[in-house]
Short mmCIF file of C-alpha atoms in Angstrom, two decimals:
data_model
loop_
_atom_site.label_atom_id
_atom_site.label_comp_id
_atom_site.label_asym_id
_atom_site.label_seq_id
_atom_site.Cartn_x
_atom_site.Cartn_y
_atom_site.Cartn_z
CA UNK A 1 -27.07 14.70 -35.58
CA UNK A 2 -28.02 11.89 -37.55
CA UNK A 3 -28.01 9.76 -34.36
CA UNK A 4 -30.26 12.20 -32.40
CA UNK A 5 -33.12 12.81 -34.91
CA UNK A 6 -33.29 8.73 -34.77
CA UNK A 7 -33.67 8.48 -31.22
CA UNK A 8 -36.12 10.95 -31.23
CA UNK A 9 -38.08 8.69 -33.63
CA UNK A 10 -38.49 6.02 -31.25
CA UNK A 11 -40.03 8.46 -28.49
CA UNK A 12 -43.19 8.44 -28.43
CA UNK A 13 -46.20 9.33 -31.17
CA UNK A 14 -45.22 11.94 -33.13
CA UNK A 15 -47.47 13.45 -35.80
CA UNK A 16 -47.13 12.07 -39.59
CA UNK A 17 -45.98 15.35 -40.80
CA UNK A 18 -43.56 15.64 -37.95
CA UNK A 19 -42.00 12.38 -38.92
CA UNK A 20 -42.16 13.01 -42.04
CA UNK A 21 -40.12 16.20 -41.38
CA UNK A 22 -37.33 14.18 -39.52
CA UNK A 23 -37.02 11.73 -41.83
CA UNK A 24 -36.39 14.40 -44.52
CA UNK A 25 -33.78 16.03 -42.16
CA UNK A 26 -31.79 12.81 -41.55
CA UNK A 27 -31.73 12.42 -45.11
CA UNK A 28 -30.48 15.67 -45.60
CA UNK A 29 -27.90 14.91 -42.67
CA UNK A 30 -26.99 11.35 -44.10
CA UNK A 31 -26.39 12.70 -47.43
CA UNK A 32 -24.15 15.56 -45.81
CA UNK A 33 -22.22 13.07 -43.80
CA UNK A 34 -21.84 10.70 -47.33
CA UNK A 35 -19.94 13.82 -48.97
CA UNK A 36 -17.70 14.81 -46.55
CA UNK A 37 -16.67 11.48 -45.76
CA UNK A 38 -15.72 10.92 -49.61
CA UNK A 39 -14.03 14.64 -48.90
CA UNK A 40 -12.24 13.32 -46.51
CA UNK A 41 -11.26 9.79 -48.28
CA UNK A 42 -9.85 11.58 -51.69
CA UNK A 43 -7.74 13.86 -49.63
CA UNK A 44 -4.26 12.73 -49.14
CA UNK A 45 -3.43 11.99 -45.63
CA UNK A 46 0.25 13.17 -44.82
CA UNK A 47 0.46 11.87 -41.75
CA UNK A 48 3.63 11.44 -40.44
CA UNK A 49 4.70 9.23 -37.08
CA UNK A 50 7.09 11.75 -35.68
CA UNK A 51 5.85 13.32 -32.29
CA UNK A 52 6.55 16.43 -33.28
CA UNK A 53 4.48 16.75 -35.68
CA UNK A 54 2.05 14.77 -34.68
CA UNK A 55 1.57 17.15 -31.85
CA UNK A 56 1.27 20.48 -34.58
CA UNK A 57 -1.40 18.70 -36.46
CA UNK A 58 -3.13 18.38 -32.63
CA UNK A 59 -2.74 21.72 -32.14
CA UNK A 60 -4.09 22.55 -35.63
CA UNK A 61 -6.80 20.08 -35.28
CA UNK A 62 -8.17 22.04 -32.25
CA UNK A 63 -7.66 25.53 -33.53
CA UNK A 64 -9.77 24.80 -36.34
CA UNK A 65 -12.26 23.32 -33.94
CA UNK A 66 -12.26 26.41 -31.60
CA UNK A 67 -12.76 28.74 -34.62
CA UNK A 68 -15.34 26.36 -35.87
CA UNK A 69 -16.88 26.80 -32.13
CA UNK A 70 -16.67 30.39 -32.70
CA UNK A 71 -17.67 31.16 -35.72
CA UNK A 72 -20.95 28.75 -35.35
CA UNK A 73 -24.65 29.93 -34.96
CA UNK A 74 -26.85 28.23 -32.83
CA UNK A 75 -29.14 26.21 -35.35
CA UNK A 76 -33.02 25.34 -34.52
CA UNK A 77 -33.24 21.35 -34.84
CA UNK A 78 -36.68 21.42 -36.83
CA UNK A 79 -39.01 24.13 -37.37
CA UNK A 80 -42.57 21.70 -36.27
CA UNK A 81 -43.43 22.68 -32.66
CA UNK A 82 -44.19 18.60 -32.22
CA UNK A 83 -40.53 17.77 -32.51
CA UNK A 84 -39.14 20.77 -30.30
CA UNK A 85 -41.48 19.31 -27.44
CA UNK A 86 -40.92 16.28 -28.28
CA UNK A 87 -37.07 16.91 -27.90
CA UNK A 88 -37.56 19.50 -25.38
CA UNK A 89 -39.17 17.08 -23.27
CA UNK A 90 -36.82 14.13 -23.77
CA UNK A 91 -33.86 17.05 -22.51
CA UNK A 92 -35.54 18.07 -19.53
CA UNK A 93 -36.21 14.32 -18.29
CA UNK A 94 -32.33 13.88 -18.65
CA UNK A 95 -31.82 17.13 -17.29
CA UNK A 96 -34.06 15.99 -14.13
CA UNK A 97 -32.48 12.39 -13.52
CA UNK A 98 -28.64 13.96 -13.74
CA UNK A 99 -29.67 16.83 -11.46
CA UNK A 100 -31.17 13.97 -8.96
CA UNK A 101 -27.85 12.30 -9.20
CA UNK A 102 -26.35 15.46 -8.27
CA UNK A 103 -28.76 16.08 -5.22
CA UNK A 104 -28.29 12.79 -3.92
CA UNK A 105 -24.39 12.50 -3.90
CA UNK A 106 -24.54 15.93 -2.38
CA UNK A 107 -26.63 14.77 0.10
CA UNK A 108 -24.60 11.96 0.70
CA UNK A 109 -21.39 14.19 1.43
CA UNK A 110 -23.64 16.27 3.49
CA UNK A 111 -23.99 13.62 5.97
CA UNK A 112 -20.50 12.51 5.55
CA UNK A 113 -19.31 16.13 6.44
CA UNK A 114 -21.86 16.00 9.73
CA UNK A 115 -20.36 12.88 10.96
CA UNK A 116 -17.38 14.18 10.58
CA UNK A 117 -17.94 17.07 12.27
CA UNK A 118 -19.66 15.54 15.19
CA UNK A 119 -16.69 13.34 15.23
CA UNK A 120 -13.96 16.51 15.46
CA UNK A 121 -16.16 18.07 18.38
CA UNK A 122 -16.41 15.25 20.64
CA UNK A 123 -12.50 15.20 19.85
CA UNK A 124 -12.15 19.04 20.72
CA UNK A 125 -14.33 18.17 23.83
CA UNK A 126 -12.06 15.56 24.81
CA UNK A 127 -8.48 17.75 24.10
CA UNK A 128 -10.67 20.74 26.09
CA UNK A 129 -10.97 18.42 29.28
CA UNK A 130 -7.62 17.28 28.90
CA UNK A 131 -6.35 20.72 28.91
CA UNK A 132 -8.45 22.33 31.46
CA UNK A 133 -6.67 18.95 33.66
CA UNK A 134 -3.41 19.54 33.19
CA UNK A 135 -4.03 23.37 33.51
CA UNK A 136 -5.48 22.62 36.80
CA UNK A 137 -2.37 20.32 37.70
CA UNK A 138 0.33 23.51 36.72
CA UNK A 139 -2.14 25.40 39.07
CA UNK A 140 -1.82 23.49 41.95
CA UNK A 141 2.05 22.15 41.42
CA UNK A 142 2.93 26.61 41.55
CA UNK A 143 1.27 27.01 44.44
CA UNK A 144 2.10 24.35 46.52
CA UNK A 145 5.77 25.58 45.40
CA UNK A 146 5.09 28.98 46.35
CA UNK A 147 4.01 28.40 50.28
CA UNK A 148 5.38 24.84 50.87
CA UNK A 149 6.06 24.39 54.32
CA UNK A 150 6.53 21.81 56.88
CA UNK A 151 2.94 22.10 58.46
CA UNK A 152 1.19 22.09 55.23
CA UNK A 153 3.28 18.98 53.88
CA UNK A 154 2.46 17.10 57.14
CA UNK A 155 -1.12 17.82 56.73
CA UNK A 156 -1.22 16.95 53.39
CA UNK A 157 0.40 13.46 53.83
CA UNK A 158 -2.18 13.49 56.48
CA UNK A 159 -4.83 13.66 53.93
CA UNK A 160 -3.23 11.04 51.94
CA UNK A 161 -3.06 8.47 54.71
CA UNK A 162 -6.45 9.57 55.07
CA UNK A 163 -7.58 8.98 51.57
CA UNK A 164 -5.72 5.59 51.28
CA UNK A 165 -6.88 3.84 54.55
CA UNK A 166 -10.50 4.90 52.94
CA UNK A 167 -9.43 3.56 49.98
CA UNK A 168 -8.25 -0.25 52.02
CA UNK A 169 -11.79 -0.01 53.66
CA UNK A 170 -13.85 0.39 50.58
CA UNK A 171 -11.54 -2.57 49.35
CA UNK A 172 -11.97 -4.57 52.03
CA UNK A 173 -15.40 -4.15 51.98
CA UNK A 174 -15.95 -5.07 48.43
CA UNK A 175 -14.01 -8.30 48.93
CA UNK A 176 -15.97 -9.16 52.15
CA UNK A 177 -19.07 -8.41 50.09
CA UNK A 178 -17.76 -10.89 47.27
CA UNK A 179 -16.84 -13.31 49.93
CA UNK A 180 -20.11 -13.57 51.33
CA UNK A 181 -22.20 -14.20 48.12
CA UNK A 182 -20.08 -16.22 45.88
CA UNK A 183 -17.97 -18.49 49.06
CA UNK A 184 -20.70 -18.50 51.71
CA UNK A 185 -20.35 -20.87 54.78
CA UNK A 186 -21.14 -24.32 54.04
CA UNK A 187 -24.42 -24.80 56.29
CA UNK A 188 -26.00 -22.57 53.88
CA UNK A 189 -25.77 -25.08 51.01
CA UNK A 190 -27.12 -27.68 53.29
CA UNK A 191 -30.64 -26.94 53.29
CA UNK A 192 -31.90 -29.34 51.61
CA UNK A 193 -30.97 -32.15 53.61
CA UNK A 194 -32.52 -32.25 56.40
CA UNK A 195 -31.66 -35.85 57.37
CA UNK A 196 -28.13 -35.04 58.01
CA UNK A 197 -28.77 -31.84 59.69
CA UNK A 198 -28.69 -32.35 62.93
CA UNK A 199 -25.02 -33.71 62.42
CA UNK A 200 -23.57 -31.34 59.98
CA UNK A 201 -24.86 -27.90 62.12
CA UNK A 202 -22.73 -29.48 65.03
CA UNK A 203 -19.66 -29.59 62.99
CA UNK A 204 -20.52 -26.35 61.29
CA UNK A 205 -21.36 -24.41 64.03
CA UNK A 206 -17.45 -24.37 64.74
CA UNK A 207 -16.38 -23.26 60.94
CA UNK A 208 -15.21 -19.99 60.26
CA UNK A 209 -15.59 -18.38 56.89
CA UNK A 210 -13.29 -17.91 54.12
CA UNK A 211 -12.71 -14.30 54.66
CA UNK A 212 -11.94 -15.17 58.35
CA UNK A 213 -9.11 -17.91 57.18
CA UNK A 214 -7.51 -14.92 54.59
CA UNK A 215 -7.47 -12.60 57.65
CA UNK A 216 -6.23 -14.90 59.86
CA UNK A 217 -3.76 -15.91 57.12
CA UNK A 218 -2.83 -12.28 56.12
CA UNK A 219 -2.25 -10.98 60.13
CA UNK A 220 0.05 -13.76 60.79
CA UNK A 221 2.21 -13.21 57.58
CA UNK A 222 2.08 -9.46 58.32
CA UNK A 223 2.44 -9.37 62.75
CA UNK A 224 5.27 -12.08 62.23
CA UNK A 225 6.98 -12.75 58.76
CA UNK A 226 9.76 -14.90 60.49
CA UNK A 227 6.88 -17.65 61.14
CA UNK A 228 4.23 -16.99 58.73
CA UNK A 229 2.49 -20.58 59.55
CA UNK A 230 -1.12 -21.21 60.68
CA UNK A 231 -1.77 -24.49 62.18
CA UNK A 232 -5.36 -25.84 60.45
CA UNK A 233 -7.65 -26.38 62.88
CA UNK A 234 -10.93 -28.58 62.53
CA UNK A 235 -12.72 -24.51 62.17
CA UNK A 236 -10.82 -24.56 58.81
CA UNK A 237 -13.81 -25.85 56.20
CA UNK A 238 -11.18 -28.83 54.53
CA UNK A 239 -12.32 -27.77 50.66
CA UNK A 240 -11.51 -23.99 51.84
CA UNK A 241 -8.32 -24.82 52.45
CA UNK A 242 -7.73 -26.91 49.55
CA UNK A 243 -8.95 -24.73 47.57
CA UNK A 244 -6.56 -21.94 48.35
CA UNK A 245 -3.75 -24.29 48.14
CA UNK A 246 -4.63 -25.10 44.77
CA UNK A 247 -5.19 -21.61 43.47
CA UNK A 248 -1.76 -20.71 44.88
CA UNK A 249 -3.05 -18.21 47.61
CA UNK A 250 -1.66 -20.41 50.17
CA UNK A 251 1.60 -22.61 50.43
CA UNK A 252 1.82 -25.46 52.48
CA UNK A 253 4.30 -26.61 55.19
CA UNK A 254 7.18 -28.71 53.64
CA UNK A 255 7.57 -30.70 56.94
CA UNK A 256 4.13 -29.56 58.57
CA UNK A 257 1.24 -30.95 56.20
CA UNK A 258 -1.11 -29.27 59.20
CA UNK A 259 1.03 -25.64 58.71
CA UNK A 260 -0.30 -23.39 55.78
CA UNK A 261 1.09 -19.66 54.57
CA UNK A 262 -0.07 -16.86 52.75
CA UNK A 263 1.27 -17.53 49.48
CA UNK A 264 4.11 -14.63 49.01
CA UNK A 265 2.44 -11.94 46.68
CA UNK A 266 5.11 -9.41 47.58
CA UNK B 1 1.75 -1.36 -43.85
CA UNK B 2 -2.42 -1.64 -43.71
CA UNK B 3 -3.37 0.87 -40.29
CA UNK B 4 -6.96 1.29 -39.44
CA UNK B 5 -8.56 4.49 -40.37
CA UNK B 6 -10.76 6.27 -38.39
CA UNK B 7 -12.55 7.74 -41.17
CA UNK B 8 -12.42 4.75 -43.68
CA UNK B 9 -16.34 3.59 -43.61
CA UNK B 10 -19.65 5.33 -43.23
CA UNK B 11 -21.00 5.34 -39.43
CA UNK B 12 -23.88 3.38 -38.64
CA UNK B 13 -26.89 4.74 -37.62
CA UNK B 14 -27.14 5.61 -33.88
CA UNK B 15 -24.13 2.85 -33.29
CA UNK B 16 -20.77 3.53 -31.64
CA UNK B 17 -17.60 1.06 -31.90
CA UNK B 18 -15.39 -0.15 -29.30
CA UNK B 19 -12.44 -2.14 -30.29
CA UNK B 20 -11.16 -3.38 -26.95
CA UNK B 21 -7.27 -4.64 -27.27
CA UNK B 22 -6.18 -6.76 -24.89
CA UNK B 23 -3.10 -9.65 -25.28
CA UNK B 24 -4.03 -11.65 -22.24
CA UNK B 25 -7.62 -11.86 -22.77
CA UNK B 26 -8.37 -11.97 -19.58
CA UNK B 27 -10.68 -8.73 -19.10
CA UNK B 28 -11.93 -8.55 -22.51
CA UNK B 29 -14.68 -10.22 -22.20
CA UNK B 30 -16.32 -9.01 -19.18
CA UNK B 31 -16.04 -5.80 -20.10
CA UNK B 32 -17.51 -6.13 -23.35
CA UNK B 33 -20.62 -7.72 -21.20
CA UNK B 34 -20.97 -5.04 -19.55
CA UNK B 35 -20.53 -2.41 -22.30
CA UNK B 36 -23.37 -4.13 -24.70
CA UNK B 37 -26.12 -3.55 -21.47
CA UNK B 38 -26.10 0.31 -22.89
CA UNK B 39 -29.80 1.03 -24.06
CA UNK B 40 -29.07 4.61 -25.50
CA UNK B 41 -27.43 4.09 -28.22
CA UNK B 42 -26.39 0.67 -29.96
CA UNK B 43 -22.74 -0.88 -28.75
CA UNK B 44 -20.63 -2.49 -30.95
CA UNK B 45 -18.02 -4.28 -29.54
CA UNK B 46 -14.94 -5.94 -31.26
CA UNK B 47 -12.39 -7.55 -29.64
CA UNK B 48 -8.48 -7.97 -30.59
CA UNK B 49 -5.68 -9.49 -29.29
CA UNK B 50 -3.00 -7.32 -30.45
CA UNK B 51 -2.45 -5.09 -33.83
CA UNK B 52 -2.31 -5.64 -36.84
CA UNK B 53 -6.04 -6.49 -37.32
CA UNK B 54 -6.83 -9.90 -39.35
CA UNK B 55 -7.48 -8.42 -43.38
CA UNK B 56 -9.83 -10.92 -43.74
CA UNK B 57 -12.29 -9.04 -41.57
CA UNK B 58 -11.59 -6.00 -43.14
CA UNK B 59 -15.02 -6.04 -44.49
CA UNK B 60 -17.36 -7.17 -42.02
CA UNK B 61 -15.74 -4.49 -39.30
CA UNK B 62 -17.21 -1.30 -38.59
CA UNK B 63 -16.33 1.99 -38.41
CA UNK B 64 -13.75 1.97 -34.67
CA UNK B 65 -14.42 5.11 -32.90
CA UNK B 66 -12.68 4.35 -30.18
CA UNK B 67 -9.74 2.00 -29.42
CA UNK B 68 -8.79 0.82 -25.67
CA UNK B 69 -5.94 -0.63 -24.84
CA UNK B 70 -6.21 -2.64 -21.55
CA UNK B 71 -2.49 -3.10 -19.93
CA UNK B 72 -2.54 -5.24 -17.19
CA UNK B 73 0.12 -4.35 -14.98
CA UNK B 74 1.52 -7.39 -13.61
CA UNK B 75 3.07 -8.51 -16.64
CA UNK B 76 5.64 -6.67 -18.81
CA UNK B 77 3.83 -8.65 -22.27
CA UNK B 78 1.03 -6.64 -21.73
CA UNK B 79 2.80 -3.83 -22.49
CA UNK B 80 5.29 -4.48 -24.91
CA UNK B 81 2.45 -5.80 -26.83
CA UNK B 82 0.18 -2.73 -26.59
CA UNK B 83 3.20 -0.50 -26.94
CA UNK B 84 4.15 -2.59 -30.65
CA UNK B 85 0.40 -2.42 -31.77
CA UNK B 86 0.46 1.82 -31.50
CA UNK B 87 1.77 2.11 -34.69
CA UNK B 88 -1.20 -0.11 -36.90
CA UNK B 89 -3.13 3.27 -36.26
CA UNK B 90 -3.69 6.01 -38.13
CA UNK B 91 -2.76 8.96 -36.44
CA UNK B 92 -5.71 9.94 -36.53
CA UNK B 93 -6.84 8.25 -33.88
CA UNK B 94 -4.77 9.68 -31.50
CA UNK B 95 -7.25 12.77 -31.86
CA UNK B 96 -9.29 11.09 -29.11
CA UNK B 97 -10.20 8.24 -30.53
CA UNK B 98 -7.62 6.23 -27.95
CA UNK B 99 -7.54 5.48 -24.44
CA UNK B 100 -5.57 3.22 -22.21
CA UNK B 101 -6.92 1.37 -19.50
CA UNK B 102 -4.84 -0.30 -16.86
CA UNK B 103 -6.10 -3.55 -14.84
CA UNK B 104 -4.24 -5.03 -11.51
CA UNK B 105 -2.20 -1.53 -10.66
CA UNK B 106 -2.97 -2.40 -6.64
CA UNK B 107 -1.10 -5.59 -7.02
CA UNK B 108 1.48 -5.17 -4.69
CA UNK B 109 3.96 -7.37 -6.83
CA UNK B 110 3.83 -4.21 -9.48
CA UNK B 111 7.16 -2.60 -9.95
CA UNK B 112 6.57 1.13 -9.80
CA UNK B 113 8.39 1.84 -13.15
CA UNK B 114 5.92 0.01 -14.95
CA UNK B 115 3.00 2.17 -14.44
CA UNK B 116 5.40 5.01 -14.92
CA UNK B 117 6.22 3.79 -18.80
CA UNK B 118 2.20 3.44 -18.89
CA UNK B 119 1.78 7.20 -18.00
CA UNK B 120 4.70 8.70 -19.97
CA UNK B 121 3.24 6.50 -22.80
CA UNK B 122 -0.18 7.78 -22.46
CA UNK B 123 0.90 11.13 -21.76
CA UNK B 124 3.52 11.45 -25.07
CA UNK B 125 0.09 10.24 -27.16
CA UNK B 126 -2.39 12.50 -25.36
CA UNK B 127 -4.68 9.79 -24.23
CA UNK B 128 -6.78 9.40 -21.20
CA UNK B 129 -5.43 7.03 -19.04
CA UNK B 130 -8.11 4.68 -16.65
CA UNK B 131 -7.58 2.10 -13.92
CA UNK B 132 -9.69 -0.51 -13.85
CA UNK B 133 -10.56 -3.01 -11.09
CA UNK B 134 -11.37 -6.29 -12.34
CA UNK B 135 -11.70 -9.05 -9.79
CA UNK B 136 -14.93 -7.32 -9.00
CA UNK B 137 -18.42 -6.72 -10.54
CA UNK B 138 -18.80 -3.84 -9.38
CA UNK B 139 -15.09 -2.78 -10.68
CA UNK B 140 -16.11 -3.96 -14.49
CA UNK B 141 -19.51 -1.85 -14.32
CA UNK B 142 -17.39 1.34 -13.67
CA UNK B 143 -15.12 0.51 -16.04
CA UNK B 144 -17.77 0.24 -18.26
CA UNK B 145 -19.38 3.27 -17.66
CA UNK B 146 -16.20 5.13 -17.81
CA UNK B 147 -15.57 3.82 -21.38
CA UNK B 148 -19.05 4.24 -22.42
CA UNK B 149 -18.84 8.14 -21.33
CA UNK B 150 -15.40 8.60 -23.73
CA UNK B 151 -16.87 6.51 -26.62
CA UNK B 152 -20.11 8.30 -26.39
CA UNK B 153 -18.08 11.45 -27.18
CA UNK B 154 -15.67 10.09 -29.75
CA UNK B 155 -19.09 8.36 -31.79
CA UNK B 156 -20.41 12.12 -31.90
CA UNK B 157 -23.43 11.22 -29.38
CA UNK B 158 -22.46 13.93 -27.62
CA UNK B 159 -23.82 17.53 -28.97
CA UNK B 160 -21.36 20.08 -28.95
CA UNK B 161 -18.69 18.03 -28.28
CA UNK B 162 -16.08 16.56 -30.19
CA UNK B 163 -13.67 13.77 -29.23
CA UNK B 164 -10.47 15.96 -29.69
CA UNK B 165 -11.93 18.44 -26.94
CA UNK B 166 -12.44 15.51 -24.66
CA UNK B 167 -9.85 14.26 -24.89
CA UNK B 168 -7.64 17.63 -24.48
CA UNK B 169 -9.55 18.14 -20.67
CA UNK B 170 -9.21 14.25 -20.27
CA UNK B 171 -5.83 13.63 -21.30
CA UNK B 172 -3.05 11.97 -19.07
CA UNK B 173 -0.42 14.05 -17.84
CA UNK B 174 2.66 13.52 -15.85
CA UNK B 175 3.79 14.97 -12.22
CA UNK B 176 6.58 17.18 -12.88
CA UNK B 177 9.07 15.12 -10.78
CA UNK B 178 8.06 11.86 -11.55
CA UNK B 179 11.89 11.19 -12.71
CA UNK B 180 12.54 11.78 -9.34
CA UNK B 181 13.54 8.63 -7.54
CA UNK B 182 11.27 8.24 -4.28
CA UNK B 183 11.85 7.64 -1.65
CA UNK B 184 9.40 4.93 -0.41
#
């Protein structure tokens, strides 16, 4: 009580009567707190260190508190209107920046709890697709089991060929396309030079590209795997060829430094 | 036998006393940093290294309202120490006027049992029990607001509160199977 008339004091300009008034009732409080505390110094403490009773006089100590609580009236702090605003407006202020506190932190969890929640959908979503999938895959595994049959399961391997040789040709495709723009034909690079020109188109009118070698390469090891060799020709660009052997994608002769394989993949 | 009283001197006006115990002195002081940057009210903060208190500065002390033991975990001292200084207080403090605050209890190289004896100690005195982070800045400023909250209450800054009703919601209290051996 003491404390809180003091802090008050500090506030802010409060009439002379008003402080006056306070100053009186701190007194008062001061002098109330001096007596009981000599109350409480000539009475004999009988403590004692055993638990158990340690733990009665706990139990005592907040009885008498809860009938203290009980029993207590609600007491005005001063009767001058200056202090009760004064002190009313110092509690509302306190009031206001706890409360902001509150609404911020609940804010915070708000947004926490959104996230999360966008977080669980796109999860459901996910488990939803998955589901509708396999449902889909049950679907189509019963019925094929119902009316199996040897036409159906011919054209349905049918299909598959179908779908796979689509599949190569895309592939194929790709790899051409990759071919073409990163390992072009060397008389492209040669533009420059127009000195040698006339020389170097001769030669590389007869070169073949580097998807033309791997086809070449690929046929033979496929039409006859007894004799996978290629002879290299002058139509084989040399750094083509040496690059391949480097990366491994083709193996050289061991008595034939002319013969070159596919390099054995499978 | 001289104990410290909670009720031996007058208050002073608008000032609440922390005696921080610690044997390792290693937190101490850092907290005590932080705990004097409180502009309500004026801190006063004492430090100890273990009871009985020095009579010499019998005089010059102020009224303790609160008393915090700071355990650090990671070594058994700690413990033993603050265990052995319990008894240099009136029991009057133990009407929440005491708290326990533990430091390093994420070290890994903590044995399990210790914190237990921590808890069953806080628990048998009715004291709130707080962890404490204190590698970190951040860590000592919440430990310092959490102590300034309890001594707040047990200097009587609080109105209609009272340290003992504190410190019955705040209390430590142990799981019911905590003599169960676990199994991790």
């Amino acid at each position: 009580m003491a404390g809180e008339a003091a802090s008050l004091e500090v506030e802010g300009p409060l009439s002379e009567a008003a402080q006056a008034e306070l100053l009186e009732l701190c007194e008062e409080q001061f002098a109330h707190l001096e007596k009981l505390q000599n109350e409480l110094l000539l009475c004999e403490p009988h403590f004692s260190d055993s638990p158990q009773e340690q733990m009665q006089n706990r139990l005592m100590a907040t009885e008498a508190e809860l009938k203290k609580r009980q029993t207590e009236e609600p007491q005005l702090l001063a009767g001058n209107p200056d202090i009760l605003l004064h002190a009313g407006k110092e509690e509302v202020l306190k009031l206001c920046s706890q409360l902001e506190t509150v609404l911020s932190c609940c804010q915070a969890k708000r947004d926490k709890l959104r996230e999360t929640k966008e977080l669980e959908q796109k999860w459901l979503e996910e488990k939803t697709q998955v589901l509708k999938a396999a449902k889909n895959h049950v679907e189509q595994l019963q019925k094929e089991k119902e009316d199996i049959s040897v036409h159906s399961m011919l054209q349905d391997i049918k299909e598959k060929i179908q779908k796979m040789k689509a599949y190569q040709e895309t592939l194929m495709e790709c790899l051409g396309d990759i071919l073409e723009k990163h390992v072009p034909l060397p008389q492209m690079e040669a533009g420059p030079s127009r000195r040698k020109k006339s020389a170097d188109s001769q030669i590389s009118q007869e070169l073949v590209s580097l998807s033309e070698i791997l086809e070449v390469l690929m046929n033979k090891a496929l039409q006859s795997p007894h004799d996978p060799y290629v002879i290299v020709d002058e139509t084989f660009w040399p750094p083509y060829v040496e690059m391949l052997l480097r990366y491994g994608m083709a193996v050289r002769h061991q008595e034939n430094s002319f013969k070159i394989r596919l390099g054995a993949f499978f | 036998m001289s104990r410290l009283n909670p009720f031996a001197k007058l208050p002073g006006l608008n000032t609440a006393s922390v005696l921080l115990v610690e044997s390792e002195e290693h937190f101490q002081q850092s907290l005590a940093e932080a705990l004097v940057e409180e502009t309500s009210v004026t801190v006063n903060v004492r430090l100890a290294k273990s009871f009985p208190l020095p009579i010499e500065n019998d005089e010059s002390r102020p009224r303790i309202d609160l008393v915090v033991f700071i355990i650090n975990l990671t070594s058994e001292l700690s413990f033993q120490s603050a265990e052995a200084s319990l008894k240099y207080l009136e029991p009057g403090y133990f009407l929440g006027k005491v708290c326990f605050m533990v430091t390093n209890a994420r070290s890994s190289s903590v044995p399990a049992e210790r914190l237990d004896a921590v808890r069953r100690l806080a628990a048998s005195l009715h004291c709130p029990l707080l962890f404490a982070e204190e590698q970190t800045p951040q860590g000592v400023t919440n430990a310092a607001e959490r102590l300034l909250t309890i001594l707040k209450a047990a200097a009587g800054f609080v109105p209609f509160t009272t340290p003992l009703y504190l410190s019955n919601l705040t209390r430590c209290t142990l799981p019911p199977d905590i003599d169960q051996p676990s199994f991790d």
